[in-house]
XYZ file of C-alpha atoms in Angstrom:
217
model
C -2.911 26.540 -94.906
C -6.424 27.742 -95.700
C -8.763 28.388 -92.787
C -12.477 28.772 -93.449
C -14.733 30.285 -90.807
C -18.437 29.681 -91.429
C -20.626 31.934 -89.310
C -24.125 30.503 -89.034
C -27.488 30.888 -87.360
C -28.124 27.536 -85.619
C -31.729 27.341 -86.862
C -31.251 28.898 -90.308
C -32.137 26.647 -93.261
C -29.818 28.547 -95.626
C -27.050 28.155 -93.063
C -27.722 24.416 -92.953
C -27.474 24.140 -96.726
C -24.244 26.126 -96.736
C -22.710 23.883 -94.078
C -23.628 20.749 -96.025
C -22.233 22.087 -99.311
C -19.013 23.222 -97.654
C -18.347 19.885 -95.958
C -18.804 18.061 -99.269
C -16.080 20.221 -100.836
C -13.345 19.611 -98.267
C -12.041 16.348 -99.751
C -11.429 18.097 -103.069
C -8.731 20.384 -101.645
C -5.131 19.300 -102.133
C -3.788 21.858 -99.674
C -4.529 21.672 -95.952
C -7.880 23.223 -95.086
C -9.210 23.782 -91.603
C -12.898 24.578 -91.150
C -14.443 26.339 -88.170
C -18.226 26.413 -87.687
C -19.028 29.481 -85.590
C -22.593 29.961 -84.286
C -23.728 33.583 -84.257
C -26.784 34.703 -82.329
C -28.093 38.168 -81.526
C -31.264 40.201 -82.013
C -30.267 41.474 -85.461
C -29.473 37.973 -86.740
C -32.779 36.665 -85.408
C -34.785 39.520 -86.916
C -33.162 38.831 -90.301
C -34.136 35.191 -89.922
C -37.729 36.019 -88.996
C -38.104 38.291 -92.030
C -36.696 35.562 -94.285
C -39.171 33.063 -92.818
C -42.009 35.606 -93.116
C -42.565 35.701 -89.366
C -43.705 38.833 -87.583
C -40.687 40.595 -86.089
C -43.044 42.250 -83.624
C -44.048 38.894 -82.143
C -41.792 38.962 -79.082
C -42.946 35.578 -77.788
C -41.991 33.936 -81.073
C -38.686 35.786 -81.217
C -37.795 34.682 -77.702
C -38.744 31.087 -78.536
C -36.461 31.165 -81.579
C -33.613 32.699 -79.591
C -33.919 29.975 -76.938
C -33.995 27.198 -79.539
C -30.988 28.607 -81.417
C -29.046 29.160 -78.197
C -29.675 25.609 -77.006
C -28.599 24.169 -80.369
C -25.443 26.259 -80.228
C -24.623 25.000 -76.722
C -25.286 21.400 -77.801
C -22.783 21.887 -80.613
C -20.199 23.453 -78.313
C -20.609 20.646 -75.762
C -20.272 17.963 -78.453
C -16.997 19.512 -79.606
C -15.355 18.070 -76.501
C -15.781 14.680 -78.200
C -14.380 15.854 -81.524
C -15.303 18.382 -84.196
C -16.415 15.755 -86.693
C -18.984 14.263 -84.320
C -20.050 17.738 -83.216
C -20.711 18.817 -86.804
C -22.662 15.607 -87.444
C -24.836 16.298 -84.407
C -25.323 19.914 -85.432
C -26.528 18.975 -88.912
C -28.983 16.390 -87.575
C -30.422 18.845 -85.040
C -30.708 21.600 -87.634
C -32.533 19.300 -90.042
C -35.045 18.514 -87.301
C -35.598 22.095 -86.128
C -38.091 23.267 -88.814
C -40.180 20.116 -88.351
C -41.039 21.141 -84.810
C -41.407 24.858 -85.508
C -38.031 25.573 -83.955
C -38.981 24.215 -80.545
C -35.966 22.778 -78.762
C -36.525 19.022 -78.473
C -34.398 17.488 -75.698
C -35.707 13.973 -76.386
C -34.669 14.223 -80.022
C -31.223 15.474 -78.957
C -30.773 12.336 -76.853
C -31.636 10.126 -79.842
C -29.202 11.996 -82.076
C -26.390 11.589 -79.563
C -26.642 7.837 -80.100
C -26.856 8.246 -83.888
C -23.672 10.338 -83.851
C -21.908 7.909 -81.484
C -21.503 10.527 -78.781
C -21.149 9.479 -75.155
C -24.363 10.754 -73.545
C -23.064 10.919 -69.986
C -20.018 12.883 -71.089
C -22.135 15.145 -73.292
C -24.536 16.118 -70.517
C -21.664 16.693 -68.097
C -19.922 18.918 -70.631
C -23.197 20.703 -71.407
C -23.221 22.036 -67.832
C -19.629 23.265 -67.915
C -19.103 27.002 -67.752
C -16.486 26.588 -70.477
C -19.235 25.705 -72.969
C -21.003 29.020 -72.444
C -17.661 30.787 -72.421
C -16.880 29.147 -75.757
C -20.152 30.431 -77.167
C -19.379 33.930 -75.882
C -15.950 33.704 -77.477
C -17.615 32.840 -80.798
C -19.704 36.011 -80.563
C -16.567 38.079 -79.998
C -14.890 36.422 -82.976
C -17.893 37.244 -85.159
C -17.822 40.840 -83.980
C -14.084 41.165 -84.606
C -14.482 39.819 -88.138
C -17.351 42.170 -88.904
C -20.087 39.553 -89.202
C -23.552 41.125 -89.327
C -25.438 38.529 -91.417
C -25.574 34.757 -91.731
C -24.419 32.612 -93.314
C -21.127 34.419 -93.901
C -17.638 33.130 -94.602
C -14.185 34.377 -93.759
C -11.422 32.627 -95.697
C -7.886 33.081 -94.378
C -4.603 32.108 -96.025
C -2.236 31.668 -93.079
C 0.762 31.546 -95.442
C 0.155 35.046 -96.810
C 1.469 38.171 -95.166
C -1.153 40.183 -93.344
C -0.233 43.271 -95.387
C -1.070 41.403 -98.605
C -4.723 40.976 -97.654
C -4.691 37.505 -96.153
C -8.420 37.261 -95.420
C -11.605 37.518 -97.479
C -15.061 38.124 -96.025
C -18.058 36.872 -97.986
C -21.250 38.218 -96.486
C -24.628 36.517 -96.383
C -24.517 33.681 -98.856
C -28.040 33.647 -100.211
C -27.726 30.418 -102.181
C -25.762 27.424 -100.817
C -25.350 26.184 -104.411
C -22.679 28.877 -104.847
C -20.334 27.139 -102.408
C -18.831 24.673 -104.948
C -18.033 27.604 -107.282
C -16.405 29.480 -104.438
C -14.305 26.478 -103.435
C -13.238 26.004 -107.059
C -11.926 29.578 -107.053
C -9.916 28.929 -103.904
C -8.545 25.603 -105.156
C -7.576 26.644 -108.689
C -6.072 30.057 -107.974
C -5.637 30.734 -104.255
C -3.227 33.633 -104.838
C -5.663 35.293 -107.213
C -8.576 34.668 -104.884
C -6.960 36.732 -102.151
C -5.804 39.589 -104.392
C -8.445 40.114 -107.088
C -10.997 42.866 -106.812
C -14.522 41.776 -105.853
C -15.889 42.755 -109.270
C -13.569 40.217 -110.884
C -14.819 37.381 -108.693
C -18.245 37.230 -110.277
C -21.587 38.857 -109.413
C -22.705 36.070 -107.073
C -20.665 37.192 -104.083
C -20.410 40.271 -101.905
C -16.703 40.115 -101.134
C -14.388 42.257 -99.059
C -10.636 41.772 -98.998
C -9.690 42.396 -95.396
C -6.541 44.308 -94.500
C -5.089 44.881 -91.037
C -6.546 48.386 -90.759
C -10.079 47.282 -91.673
């Protein structure tokens, strides 16, 4: 089985595009593929985002506003997962598409509208949103990102669970700058999965910064 971990900034437009491209590719896989969307949020990630959006990194009020908005979107996503990953991803995409339109202000009224659009039970969602397990799940995501060496978003870790760990069973692709590269990447995984996990990065094409992860990494 192939597992794909997509590490994303909840308010990042490039992350949004990457998520959309990846979801469109899933039906093309013949082998079983499991996708995990993992929100990542820290000061470094937010400063990278602000530079990309040409915002002043020294503007602490703006940075704190962005952190709050991203954190709330991440918790909304984690809470929605209790009603299924498919619905949670649908909600996430709708909220991310809305975020730039309101200058990354968290919009609780819009969230409520999107819950209906995504056929999520509102009462259940708001109950789950207050659960300590939701915040614990977010904290667990941050630990996962740290363990996998994620320092930029969007980044991917692709794992072949059928390969031996000693053979290099995981590939890290850091900071995908162009979501349009995702179909090419998925083609590589589909057409030659064994080669994908064993070839040197320079043989994979210049579009990707790729590291083959081994147990001692």
